[in-house]
Short mmCIF file of N, CA, C and O in Angstrom, two decimals:
data_model
loop_
_atom_site.label_atom_id
_atom_site.label_comp_id
_atom_site.label_asym_id
_atom_site.label_seq_id
_atom_site.Cartn_x
_atom_site.Cartn_y
_atom_site.Cartn_z
N UNK A 9 83.97 128.41 57.66
CA UNK A 9 84.35 126.83 58.47
C UNK A 9 84.53 126.92 59.91
O UNK A 9 85.38 127.85 60.29
N UNK A 10 83.86 126.01 60.36
CA UNK A 10 84.26 125.69 61.64
C UNK A 10 84.65 124.07 62.46
O UNK A 10 84.77 123.31 61.23
N UNK A 11 85.59 124.51 63.17
CA UNK A 11 86.23 123.15 63.53
C UNK A 11 86.05 122.89 65.02
O UNK A 11 85.81 123.87 65.73
N UNK A 12 85.53 121.64 65.12
CA UNK A 12 85.38 121.87 66.51
C UNK A 12 85.93 120.85 67.45
O UNK A 12 86.14 120.14 67.52
N UNK A 13 86.04 121.24 68.94
CA UNK A 13 87.19 120.74 69.58
C UNK A 13 86.59 120.07 70.63
O UNK A 13 85.81 121.24 71.55
N UNK A 14 86.70 118.32 70.82
CA UNK A 14 86.03 118.22 72.60
C UNK A 14 87.35 117.73 73.29
O UNK A 14 88.55 117.55 72.89
N UNK A 15 87.31 118.63 74.89
CA UNK A 15 88.19 118.58 75.41
C UNK A 15 87.85 117.89 76.63
O UNK A 15 87.33 117.79 77.20
N UNK A 16 88.04 116.08 76.86
CA UNK A 16 87.97 115.36 77.46
C UNK A 16 89.01 115.44 79.45
O UNK A 16 90.47 115.59 78.85
N UNK A 17 88.20 115.49 80.52
CA UNK A 17 89.16 115.40 81.26
C UNK A 17 90.36 114.24 81.13
O UNK A 17 89.40 113.22 81.29
N UNK A 18 91.03 114.70 82.76
CA UNK A 18 91.90 113.35 82.81
C UNK A 18 91.03 112.85 83.66
O UNK A 18 90.33 113.03 84.74
N UNK A 19 91.17 111.59 83.67
CA UNK A 19 90.95 110.31 84.62
C UNK A 19 91.94 110.14 85.95
O UNK A 19 93.53 109.27 85.17
N UNK A 20 91.69 109.82 86.80
CA UNK A 20 92.84 109.22 87.89
C UNK A 20 92.65 108.17 87.97
O UNK A 20 91.62 107.67 88.62
N UNK A 21 93.36 107.36 87.51
CA UNK A 21 93.37 105.47 87.90
C UNK A 21 92.63 105.73 89.57
O UNK A 21 93.43 106.26 90.38
N UNK A 22 92.24 104.51 89.60
CA UNK A 22 91.48 104.22 91.19
C UNK A 22 91.95 102.56 91.24
O UNK A 22 91.79 102.18 90.35
N UNK A 23 92.21 102.41 92.15
CA UNK A 23 92.61 100.92 92.89
C UNK A 23 92.27 100.08 94.37
O UNK A 23 92.05 100.99 95.48
N UNK A 24 91.49 99.46 94.12
CA UNK A 24 90.66 98.65 95.59
C UNK A 24 91.57 98.78 96.70
O UNK A 24 91.02 98.98 97.41
N UNK A 25 92.66 98.55 96.62
CA UNK A 25 93.92 98.76 97.67
C UNK A 25 94.03 100.75 98.36
O UNK A 25 94.67 100.58 99.51
N UNK A 26 93.39 101.46 97.57
CA UNK A 26 93.47 102.92 97.53
C UNK A 26 94.67 102.88 97.53
O UNK A 26 95.68 103.07 96.30
N UNK A 27 95.63 104.32 98.00
CA UNK A 27 96.72 105.03 98.04
C UNK A 27 97.79 105.00 99.21
O UNK A 27 98.74 105.73 98.47
N UNK A 28 97.21 104.36 99.82
CA UNK A 28 98.48 104.19 100.81
C UNK A 28 98.34 102.84 102.11
O UNK A 28 97.13 102.86 101.84
N UNK A 29 99.05 102.71 102.14
CA UNK A 29 99.49 101.33 103.05
C UNK A 29 100.48 100.98 104.46
O UNK A 29 101.49 101.47 103.96
N UNK A 30 99.64 100.99 105.29
CA UNK A 30 100.98 100.55 106.43
C UNK A 30 100.66 99.50 106.87
O UNK A 30 99.84 98.98 107.24
N UNK A 31 102.04 98.50 107.26
CA UNK A 31 102.10 97.02 107.63
C UNK A 31 102.98 97.23 108.31
O UNK A 31 103.79 98.03 108.34
N UNK A 32 103.11 95.68 109.09
CA UNK A 32 103.96 95.45 109.64
C UNK A 32 104.91 94.53 108.60
O UNK A 32 104.59 94.11 108.10
N UNK A 33 106.38 94.33 108.90
CA UNK A 33 107.04 93.60 107.94
C UNK A 33 107.10 92.84 107.82
O UNK A 33 106.62 91.49 109.35
N UNK A 34 107.01 91.98 106.84
CA UNK A 34 106.41 90.87 106.16
C UNK A 34 105.10 90.01 106.16
O UNK A 34 104.39 89.28 105.31
N UNK A 35 105.14 91.04 106.68
CA UNK A 35 102.61 91.10 106.63
C UNK A 35 102.32 90.74 104.63
O UNK A 35 103.26 91.52 103.83
N UNK A 36 101.32 90.86 104.70
CA UNK A 36 100.68 90.30 103.16
C UNK A 36 100.49 92.03 102.13
O UNK A 36 99.94 93.12 103.36
N UNK A 37 101.02 92.31 101.09
CA UNK A 37 100.72 93.32 100.59
C UNK A 37 100.30 93.48 99.04
O UNK A 37 100.06 92.06 98.80
N UNK A 38 99.40 94.16 98.56
CA UNK A 38 98.32 93.39 97.05
C UNK A 38 99.15 93.81 96.23
O UNK A 38 100.51 93.98 96.16
N UNK A 39 99.32 92.37 95.31
CA UNK A 39 99.53 92.80 94.27
C UNK A 39 98.88 93.82 92.78
O UNK A 39 97.45 94.44 93.30
N UNK A 40 100.08 94.54 91.84
CA UNK A 40 99.59 95.51 91.54
C UNK A 40 98.80 95.37 89.88
O UNK A 40 99.66 94.51 89.05
N UNK A 41 97.47 95.08 89.84
CA UNK A 41 97.14 95.11 88.42
C UNK A 41 97.67 96.31 87.21
O UNK A 41 97.86 97.68 88.00
N UNK A 42 97.48 95.67 86.72
CA UNK A 42 97.82 96.73 84.94
C UNK A 42 96.17 97.29 84.56
O UNK A 42 96.23 98.15 83.44
N UNK A 43 95.32 96.75 85.04
CA UNK A 43 94.30 97.87 84.97
C UNK A 43 93.59 98.30 86.30
O UNK A 43 93.29 97.94 87.47
N UNK A 44 92.70 99.44 86.34
CA UNK A 44 92.47 99.98 87.76
C UNK A 44 91.32 99.89 87.68
O UNK A 44 90.43 98.83 86.92
N UNK A 45 90.05 100.63 88.99
CA UNK A 45 89.22 99.20 88.80
C UNK A 45 88.37 100.64 87.97
O UNK A 45 86.74 100.05 88.11
N UNK A 46 88.43 101.49 87.38
CA UNK A 46 87.99 102.32 86.72
C UNK A 46 88.58 102.32 85.36
O UNK A 46 88.27 102.94 84.15
N UNK A 47 88.97 101.28 84.86
CA UNK A 47 89.18 100.69 83.75
C UNK A 47 90.59 101.92 82.85
O UNK A 47 90.93 101.22 81.64
N UNK A 48 91.86 102.16 83.64
CA UNK A 48 92.54 102.71 82.76
C UNK A 48 93.85 101.37 82.83
O UNK A 48 93.94 100.47 84.07
N UNK A 49 94.06 100.94 81.98
CA UNK A 49 94.67 100.70 81.79
C UNK A 49 96.56 101.53 81.77
O UNK A 49 96.83 102.03 81.11
N UNK A 50 97.77 100.18 82.24
CA UNK A 50 98.99 100.86 82.53
C UNK A 50 100.14 100.02 83.25
O UNK A 50 99.38 98.61 83.12
N UNK A 51 101.20 100.11 83.55
CA UNK A 51 102.32 99.67 84.07
C UNK A 51 102.91 100.05 85.41
O UNK A 51 102.21 101.77 85.60
N UNK A 52 102.66 99.24 86.31
CA UNK A 52 103.56 100.22 87.62
C UNK A 52 104.93 100.21 87.45
O UNK A 52 105.92 99.30 87.17
N UNK A 53 105.73 101.17 88.97
CA UNK A 53 107.17 100.63 88.94
C UNK A 53 107.44 101.47 89.78
O UNK A 53 106.55 102.54 90.69
N UNK A 54 107.93 100.77 90.79
CA UNK A 54 108.46 99.12 90.66
C UNK A 54 107.14 98.49 90.50
O UNK A 54 106.12 98.84 90.85
N UNK A 55 107.07 97.03 89.91
CA UNK A 55 105.88 96.14 89.36
C UNK A 55 105.88 95.66 90.31
O UNK A 55 104.22 95.38 90.74
N UNK A 56 106.76 95.43 91.95
CA UNK A 56 105.82 94.38 92.67
C UNK A 56 106.01 95.28 94.21
O UNK A 56 107.22 96.09 94.28
N UNK A 57 105.23 94.92 94.82
CA UNK A 57 104.87 95.96 95.96
C UNK A 57 106.28 95.38 97.25
O UNK A 57 105.74 93.35 97.36
N UNK A 58 107.29 95.37 98.27
CA UNK A 58 108.16 95.04 98.82
C UNK A 58 107.46 94.92 99.91
O UNK A 58 106.61 96.07 100.78
N UNK A 59 107.44 93.67 100.59
CA UNK A 59 106.98 93.46 102.17
C UNK A 59 107.95 94.10 103.20
O UNK A 59 107.52 93.44 104.82
N UNK A 60 109.07 94.44 103.37
CA UNK A 60 110.16 95.04 103.71
C UNK A 60 110.78 96.00 103.74
O UNK A 60 111.52 96.29 104.62
N UNK A 61 110.23 96.88 102.53
CA UNK A 61 110.62 98.17 102.64
C UNK A 61 110.10 99.02 101.78
O UNK A 61 109.06 98.56 101.69
N UNK A 62 109.52 100.22 102.18
CA UNK A 62 109.11 101.59 102.36
C UNK A 62 108.73 102.07 101.51
O UNK A 62 110.52 101.84 100.65
N UNK A 63 108.14 102.16 100.24
CA UNK A 63 108.15 102.94 99.20
C UNK A 63 107.49 103.59 98.24
O UNK A 63 106.01 103.26 99.13
N UNK A 64 107.51 104.12 97.23
CA UNK A 64 106.31 104.41 96.29
C UNK A 64 106.05 103.75 95.17
O UNK A 64 107.23 104.04 94.64
N UNK A 65 104.97 103.47 94.92
CA UNK A 65 104.81 102.87 93.47
C UNK A 65 104.18 103.34 92.45
O UNK A 65 103.26 104.56 93.18
N UNK A 66 104.72 103.93 91.03
CA UNK A 66 103.58 104.55 90.08
C UNK A 66 103.25 103.59 89.20
O UNK A 66 103.85 103.43 88.46
N UNK A 67 101.76 104.71 89.10
CA UNK A 67 100.97 103.29 87.74
C UNK A 67 101.00 104.83 86.67
O UNK A 67 100.88 105.96 86.57
N UNK A 68 101.41 104.46 85.44
CA UNK A 68 101.90 105.10 84.68
C UNK A 68 100.60 104.61 83.29
O UNK A 68 101.25 103.34 83.08
N UNK A 69 99.47 105.48 83.01
CA UNK A 69 98.75 104.69 82.16
C UNK A 69 98.91 104.66 80.76
O UNK A 69 100.33 105.05 80.61
N UNK A 70 98.63 103.88 79.68
CA UNK A 70 99.18 103.22 78.40
C UNK A 70 98.72 104.62 77.54
O UNK A 70 97.54 104.97 78.00
N UNK A 71 99.91 104.64 76.86
CA UNK A 71 99.43 105.87 75.87
C UNK A 71 97.95 106.14 75.22
O UNK A 71 97.78 105.23 74.83
N UNK A 72 97.47 107.24 74.74
CA UNK A 72 95.99 107.88 74.34
C UNK A 72 94.81 107.90 75.02
O UNK A 72 93.76 107.46 74.81
N UNK A 73 95.30 107.65 76.52
CA UNK A 73 93.87 107.01 77.85
C UNK A 73 94.07 108.85 77.79
O UNK A 73 95.14 109.20 78.06
N UNK A 74 93.23 109.19 77.78
CA UNK A 74 92.96 110.87 79.15
C UNK A 74 93.02 110.21 80.08
O UNK A 74 91.96 110.24 81.12
N UNK A 75 94.34 109.92 81.04
CA UNK A 75 94.43 109.66 82.10
C UNK A 75 95.76 110.09 82.95
O UNK A 75 96.78 110.16 82.33
N UNK A 76 95.98 110.04 84.26
CA UNK A 76 96.96 111.07 85.13
C UNK A 76 97.74 109.69 85.09
O UNK A 76 96.79 108.33 85.93
N UNK A 77 98.99 109.87 86.36
CA UNK A 77 99.46 108.49 86.79
C UNK A 77 98.75 109.22 88.15
O UNK A 77 98.34 109.80 88.36
N UNK A 78 99.05 107.51 89.13
CA UNK A 78 98.67 107.40 90.16
C UNK A 78 99.98 106.79 91.06
O UNK A 78 100.55 106.66 90.72
N UNK A 79 99.60 107.02 92.44
CA UNK A 79 100.98 106.62 93.53
C UNK A 79 100.15 105.86 94.19
O UNK A 79 98.90 106.11 94.66
N UNK A 80 100.72 104.72 94.57
CA UNK A 80 100.63 103.92 95.96
C UNK A 80 101.44 104.00 96.88
O UNK A 80 103.17 103.72 96.55
N UNK A 81 101.59 104.70 98.16
CA UNK A 81 102.75 104.55 99.33
C UNK A 81 102.12 103.03 100.20
O UNK A 81 101.73 103.47 101.01
N UNK A 82 103.31 102.93 100.33
CA UNK A 82 103.65 101.89 101.53
C UNK A 82 104.54 102.02 102.39
O UNK A 82 105.69 102.50 102.53
N UNK A 83 103.77 101.70 103.44
CA UNK A 83 105.03 102.08 104.33
C UNK A 83 104.92 100.78 105.35
O UNK A 83 104.06 100.09 106.16
N UNK A 84 106.11 100.22 105.68
CA UNK A 84 106.59 98.95 106.30
C UNK A 84 107.22 99.38 107.79
O UNK A 84 108.03 99.99 107.69
N UNK A 85 106.51 98.85 108.60
CA UNK A 85 106.99 99.07 109.74
C UNK A 85 107.43 97.96 111.03
O UNK A 85 107.62 97.38 110.23
N UNK A 86 108.99 98.05 111.39
CA UNK A 86 108.95 97.49 111.81
C UNK A 86 109.00 96.36 112.61
O UNK A 86 107.91 96.62 113.79
N UNK A 87 109.04 95.02 112.55
CA UNK A 87 108.08 94.00 113.74
C UNK A 87 108.81 94.48 115.32
O UNK A 87 109.78 94.53 115.75
#
């Protein structure tokens, strides 16, 4: 008997705003989408980017996709 196994590589979700952003306090920030530019669906934690506090936002793909987590780091500089 033969059993064939196909291993698919994990995809790293990508987003139009990249992986990091530096802004001045109060500046405009991107909305975090639930679908990456390369078609991976998932959720962000925290879900909304702050324009007053620096932080790291983690995208977790929906289960069942061959995808890894992605992070987005925002640095807020005081005015």
